[in-house]
mmCIF file of C-alpha atoms in Angstrom:
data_model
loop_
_atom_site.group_PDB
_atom_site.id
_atom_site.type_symbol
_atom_site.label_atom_id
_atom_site.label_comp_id
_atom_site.label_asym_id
_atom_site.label_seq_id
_atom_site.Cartn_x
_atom_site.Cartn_y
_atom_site.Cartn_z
ATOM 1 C CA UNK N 1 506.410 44.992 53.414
ATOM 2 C CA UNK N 2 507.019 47.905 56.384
ATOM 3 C CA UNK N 3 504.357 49.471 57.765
ATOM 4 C CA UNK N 4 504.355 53.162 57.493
ATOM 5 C CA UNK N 5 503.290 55.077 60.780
ATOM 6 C CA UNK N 6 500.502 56.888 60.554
ATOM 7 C CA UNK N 7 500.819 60.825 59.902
ATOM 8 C CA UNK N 8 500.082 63.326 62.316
ATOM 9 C CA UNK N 9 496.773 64.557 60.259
ATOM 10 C CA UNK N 10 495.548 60.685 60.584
ATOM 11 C CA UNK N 11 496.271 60.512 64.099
ATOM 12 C CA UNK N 12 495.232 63.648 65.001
ATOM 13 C CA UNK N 13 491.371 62.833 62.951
ATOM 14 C CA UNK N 14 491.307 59.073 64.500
ATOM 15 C CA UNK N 15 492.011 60.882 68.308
ATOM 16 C CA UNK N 16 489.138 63.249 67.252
ATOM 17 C CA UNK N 17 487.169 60.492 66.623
ATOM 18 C CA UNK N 18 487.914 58.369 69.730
ATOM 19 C CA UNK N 19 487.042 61.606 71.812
ATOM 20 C CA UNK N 20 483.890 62.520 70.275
ATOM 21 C CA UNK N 21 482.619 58.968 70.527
ATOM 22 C CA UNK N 22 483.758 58.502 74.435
ATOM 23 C CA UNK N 23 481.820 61.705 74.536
ATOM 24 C CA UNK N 24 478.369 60.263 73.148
ATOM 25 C CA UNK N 25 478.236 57.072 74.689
ATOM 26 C CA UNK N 26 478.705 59.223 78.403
ATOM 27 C CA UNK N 27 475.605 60.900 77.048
ATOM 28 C CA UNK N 28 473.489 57.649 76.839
ATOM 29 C CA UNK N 29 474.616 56.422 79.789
ATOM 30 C CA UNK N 30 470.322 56.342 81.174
ATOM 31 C CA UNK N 31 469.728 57.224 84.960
ATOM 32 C CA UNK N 32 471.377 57.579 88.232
ATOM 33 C CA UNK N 33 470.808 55.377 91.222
ATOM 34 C CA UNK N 34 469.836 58.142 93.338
ATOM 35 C CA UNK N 35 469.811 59.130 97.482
ATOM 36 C CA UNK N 36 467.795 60.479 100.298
ATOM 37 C CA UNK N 37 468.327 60.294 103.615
ATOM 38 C CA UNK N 38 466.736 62.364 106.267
ATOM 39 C CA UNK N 39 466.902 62.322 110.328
ATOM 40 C CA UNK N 40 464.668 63.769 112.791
ATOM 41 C CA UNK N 41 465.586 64.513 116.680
ATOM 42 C CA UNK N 42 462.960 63.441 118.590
ATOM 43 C CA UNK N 43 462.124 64.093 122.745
ATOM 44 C CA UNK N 44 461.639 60.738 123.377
ATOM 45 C CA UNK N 45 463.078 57.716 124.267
ATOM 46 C CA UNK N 46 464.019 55.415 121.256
ATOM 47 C CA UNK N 47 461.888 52.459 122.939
ATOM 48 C CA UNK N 48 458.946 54.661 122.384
ATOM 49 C CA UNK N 49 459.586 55.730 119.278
ATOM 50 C CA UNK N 50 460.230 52.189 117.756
ATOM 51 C CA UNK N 51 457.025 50.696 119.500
ATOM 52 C CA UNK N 52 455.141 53.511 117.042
ATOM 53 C CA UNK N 53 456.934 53.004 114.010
ATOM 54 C CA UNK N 54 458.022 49.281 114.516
ATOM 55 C CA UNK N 55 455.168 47.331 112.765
ATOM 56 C CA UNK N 56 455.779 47.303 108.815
ATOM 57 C CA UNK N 57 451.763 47.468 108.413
ATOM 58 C CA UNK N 58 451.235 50.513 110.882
ATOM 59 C CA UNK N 59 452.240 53.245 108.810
ATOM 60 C CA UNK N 60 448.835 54.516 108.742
ATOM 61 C CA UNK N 61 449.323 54.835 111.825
ATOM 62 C CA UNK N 62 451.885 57.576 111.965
ATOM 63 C CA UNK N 63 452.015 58.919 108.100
ATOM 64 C CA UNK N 64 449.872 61.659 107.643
ATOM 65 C CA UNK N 65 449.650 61.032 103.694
ATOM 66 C CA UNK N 66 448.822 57.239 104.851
ATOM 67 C CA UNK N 67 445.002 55.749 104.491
ATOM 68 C CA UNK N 68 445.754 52.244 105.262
ATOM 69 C CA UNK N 69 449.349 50.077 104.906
ATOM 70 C CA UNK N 70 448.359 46.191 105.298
ATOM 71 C CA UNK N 71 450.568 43.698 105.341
ATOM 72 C CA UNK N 72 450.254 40.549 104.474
ATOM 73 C CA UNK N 73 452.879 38.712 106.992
ATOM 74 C CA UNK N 74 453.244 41.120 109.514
ATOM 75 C CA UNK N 75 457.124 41.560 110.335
ATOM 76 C CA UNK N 76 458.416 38.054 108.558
ATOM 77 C CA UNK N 77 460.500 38.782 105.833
ATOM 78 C CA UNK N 78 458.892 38.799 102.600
ATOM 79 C CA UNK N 79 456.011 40.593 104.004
ATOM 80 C CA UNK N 80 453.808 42.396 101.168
ATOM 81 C CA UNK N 81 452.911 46.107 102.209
ATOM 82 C CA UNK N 82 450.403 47.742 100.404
ATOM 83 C CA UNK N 83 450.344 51.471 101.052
ATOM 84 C CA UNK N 84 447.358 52.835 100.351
ATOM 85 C CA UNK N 85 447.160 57.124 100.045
ATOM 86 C CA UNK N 86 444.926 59.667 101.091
ATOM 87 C CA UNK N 87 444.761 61.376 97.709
ATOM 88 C CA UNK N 88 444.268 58.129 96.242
ATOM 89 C CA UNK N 89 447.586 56.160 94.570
ATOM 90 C CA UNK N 90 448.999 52.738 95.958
ATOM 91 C CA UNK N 91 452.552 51.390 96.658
ATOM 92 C CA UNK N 92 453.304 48.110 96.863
ATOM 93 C CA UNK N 93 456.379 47.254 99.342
ATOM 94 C CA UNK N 94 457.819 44.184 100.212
ATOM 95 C CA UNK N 95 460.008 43.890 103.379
ATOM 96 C CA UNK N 96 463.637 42.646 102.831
ATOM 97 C CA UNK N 97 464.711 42.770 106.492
ATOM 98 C CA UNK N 98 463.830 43.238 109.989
ATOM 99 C CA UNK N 99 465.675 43.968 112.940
ATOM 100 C CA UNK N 100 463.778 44.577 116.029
ATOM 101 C CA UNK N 101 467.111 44.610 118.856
ATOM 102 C CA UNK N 102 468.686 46.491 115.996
ATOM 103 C CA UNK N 103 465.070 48.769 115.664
ATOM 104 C CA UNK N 104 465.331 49.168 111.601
ATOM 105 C CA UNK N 105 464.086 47.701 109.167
ATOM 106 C CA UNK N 106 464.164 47.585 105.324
ATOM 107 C CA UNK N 107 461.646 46.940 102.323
ATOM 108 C CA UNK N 108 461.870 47.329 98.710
ATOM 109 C CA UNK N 109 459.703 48.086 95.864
ATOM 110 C CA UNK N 110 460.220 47.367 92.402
ATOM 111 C CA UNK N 111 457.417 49.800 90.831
ATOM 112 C CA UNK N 112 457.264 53.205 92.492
ATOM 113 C CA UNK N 113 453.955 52.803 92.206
ATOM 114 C CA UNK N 114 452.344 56.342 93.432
ATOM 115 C CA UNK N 115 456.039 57.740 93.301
ATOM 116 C CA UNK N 116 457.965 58.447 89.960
ATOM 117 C CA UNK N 117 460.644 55.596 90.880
ATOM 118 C CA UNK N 118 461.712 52.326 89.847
ATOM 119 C CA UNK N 119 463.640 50.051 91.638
ATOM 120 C CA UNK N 120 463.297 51.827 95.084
ATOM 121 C CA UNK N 121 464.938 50.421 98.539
ATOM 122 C CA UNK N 122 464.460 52.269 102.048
ATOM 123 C CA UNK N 123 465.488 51.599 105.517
ATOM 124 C CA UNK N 124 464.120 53.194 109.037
ATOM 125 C CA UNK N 125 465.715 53.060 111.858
ATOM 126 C CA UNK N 126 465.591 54.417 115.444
ATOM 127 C CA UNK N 127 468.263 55.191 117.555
ATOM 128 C CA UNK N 128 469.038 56.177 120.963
ATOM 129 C CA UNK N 129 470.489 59.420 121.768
ATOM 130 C CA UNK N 130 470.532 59.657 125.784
ATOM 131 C CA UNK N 131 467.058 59.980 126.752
ATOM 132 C CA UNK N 132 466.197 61.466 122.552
ATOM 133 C CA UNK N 133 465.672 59.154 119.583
ATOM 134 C CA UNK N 134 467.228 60.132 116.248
ATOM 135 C CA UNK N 135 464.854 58.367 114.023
ATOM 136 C CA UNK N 136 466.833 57.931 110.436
ATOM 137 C CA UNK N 137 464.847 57.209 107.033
ATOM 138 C CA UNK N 138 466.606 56.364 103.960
ATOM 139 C CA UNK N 139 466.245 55.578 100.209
ATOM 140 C CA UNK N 140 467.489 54.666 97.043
ATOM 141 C CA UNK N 141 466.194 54.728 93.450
ATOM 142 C CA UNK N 142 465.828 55.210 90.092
ATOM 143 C CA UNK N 143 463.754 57.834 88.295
ATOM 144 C CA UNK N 144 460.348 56.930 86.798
ATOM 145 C CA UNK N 145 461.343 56.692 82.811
ATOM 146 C CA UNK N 146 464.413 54.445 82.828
ATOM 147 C CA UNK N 147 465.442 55.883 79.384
ATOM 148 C CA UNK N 148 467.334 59.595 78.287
ATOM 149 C CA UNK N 149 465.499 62.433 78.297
ATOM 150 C CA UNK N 150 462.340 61.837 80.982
ATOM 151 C CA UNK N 151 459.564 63.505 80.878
ATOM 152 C CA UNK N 152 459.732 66.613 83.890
ATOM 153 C CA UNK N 153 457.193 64.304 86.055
ATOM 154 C CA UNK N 154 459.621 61.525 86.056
ATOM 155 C CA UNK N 155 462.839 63.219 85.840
ATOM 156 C CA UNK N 156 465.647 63.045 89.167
ATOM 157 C CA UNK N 157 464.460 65.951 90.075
ATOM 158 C CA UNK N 158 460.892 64.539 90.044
ATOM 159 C CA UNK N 159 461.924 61.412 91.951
ATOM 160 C CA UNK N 160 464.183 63.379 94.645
ATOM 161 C CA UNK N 161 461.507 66.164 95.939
ATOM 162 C CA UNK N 162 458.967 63.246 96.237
ATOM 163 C CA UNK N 163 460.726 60.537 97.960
ATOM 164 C CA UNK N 164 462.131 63.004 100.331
ATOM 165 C CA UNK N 165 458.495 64.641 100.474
ATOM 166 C CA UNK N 166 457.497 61.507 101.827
ATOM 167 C CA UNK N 167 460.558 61.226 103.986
ATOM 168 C CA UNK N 168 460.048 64.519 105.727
ATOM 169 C CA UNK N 169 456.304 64.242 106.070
ATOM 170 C CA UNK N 170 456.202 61.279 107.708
ATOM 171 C CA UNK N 171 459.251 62.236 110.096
ATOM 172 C CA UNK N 172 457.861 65.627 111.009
ATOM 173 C CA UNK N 173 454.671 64.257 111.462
ATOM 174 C CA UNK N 174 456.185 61.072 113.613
ATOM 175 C CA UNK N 175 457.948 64.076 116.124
ATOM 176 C CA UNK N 176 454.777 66.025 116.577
ATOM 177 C CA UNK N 177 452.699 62.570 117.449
ATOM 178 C CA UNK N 178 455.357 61.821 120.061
ATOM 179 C CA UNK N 179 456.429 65.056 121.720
ATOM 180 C CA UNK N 180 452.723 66.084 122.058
ATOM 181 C CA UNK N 181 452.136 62.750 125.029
#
């Protein structure tokens, strides 16, 4: 027996359909992997700079939000950071990769600990600009609440001002430490 094509009214209703479904499931898609990266220019030579910032368990030594940051192995891969702050949370951080000719390196934490953000990754580097140093830190990750409609203190928005809170603290903080010798 032939098929009859459908009838305009049908297809039109099943298009309807098809749209308003594509439409829901964008809705529920969860979060964004999201960005920050911030530089600083800083009067002094990169050689300098790196010898401050090099050691993955001296942050204390150059964060001003920073209490203590031991690590467990030093700069060996696989080193466990734990970041301990001045108003009292922790971070744990475990370093993925270091490259002292290269002067970056890179660590990773799965819980955001004291931040609202899972699954966060971050890189610093130092590089030479003539006799400057443009020191670059960089991150990515997801918002605290991994599921629609977060909470405001673990929203994007959340997770963006504090990561690059952190970012820009320790940066500005970094510049004034090594312009002032």
């Amino acid at each position: 027996m032939p098929t009859q094509p459908f009838s305009r009214r049908t297809l039109s209703v099943l298009l309807a359909s098809a749209l308003l479904a594509a439409s829901a499931s964008s809705q529920a898609h969860g979060p964004t992997r999201q960005k920050v990266s911030e530089k600083v220019t800083i009067e002094a030579p990169a050689d300098a700079v790196w010898a401050k910032v090099k050691n993955f368990n001296a942050l204390k030594e150059w964060h001003p939000a920073v209490a203590d940051s031991p690590a467990d192995k030093g700069n060996a891969e696989g080193s466990v950071r734990t970041v301990k702050l001045k108003d009292g949370g922790t971070l744990i951080e475990t370093l993925e990769s270091y490259d002292d000719a290269q002067k970056k390196y890179s660590y990773r934490a799965k819980d955001g600990g004291a931040l609202p953000v899972t699954n966060y990754t971050s890189t610093l580097s130092v590089v030479a600009d003539g006799g400057k140093s443009v020191v670059e830190w960089r991150g990515a990750f997801y918002r605290g609440f991994p599921n629609n409609n977060p909470p405001p203190e673990l929203n994007d928005e959340a997770a963006l001002k504090a990561v690059t809170g952190v970012y820009r603290g320790g940066l500005a903080h970094l510049k004034k430490m090594m312009e002032s010798k």
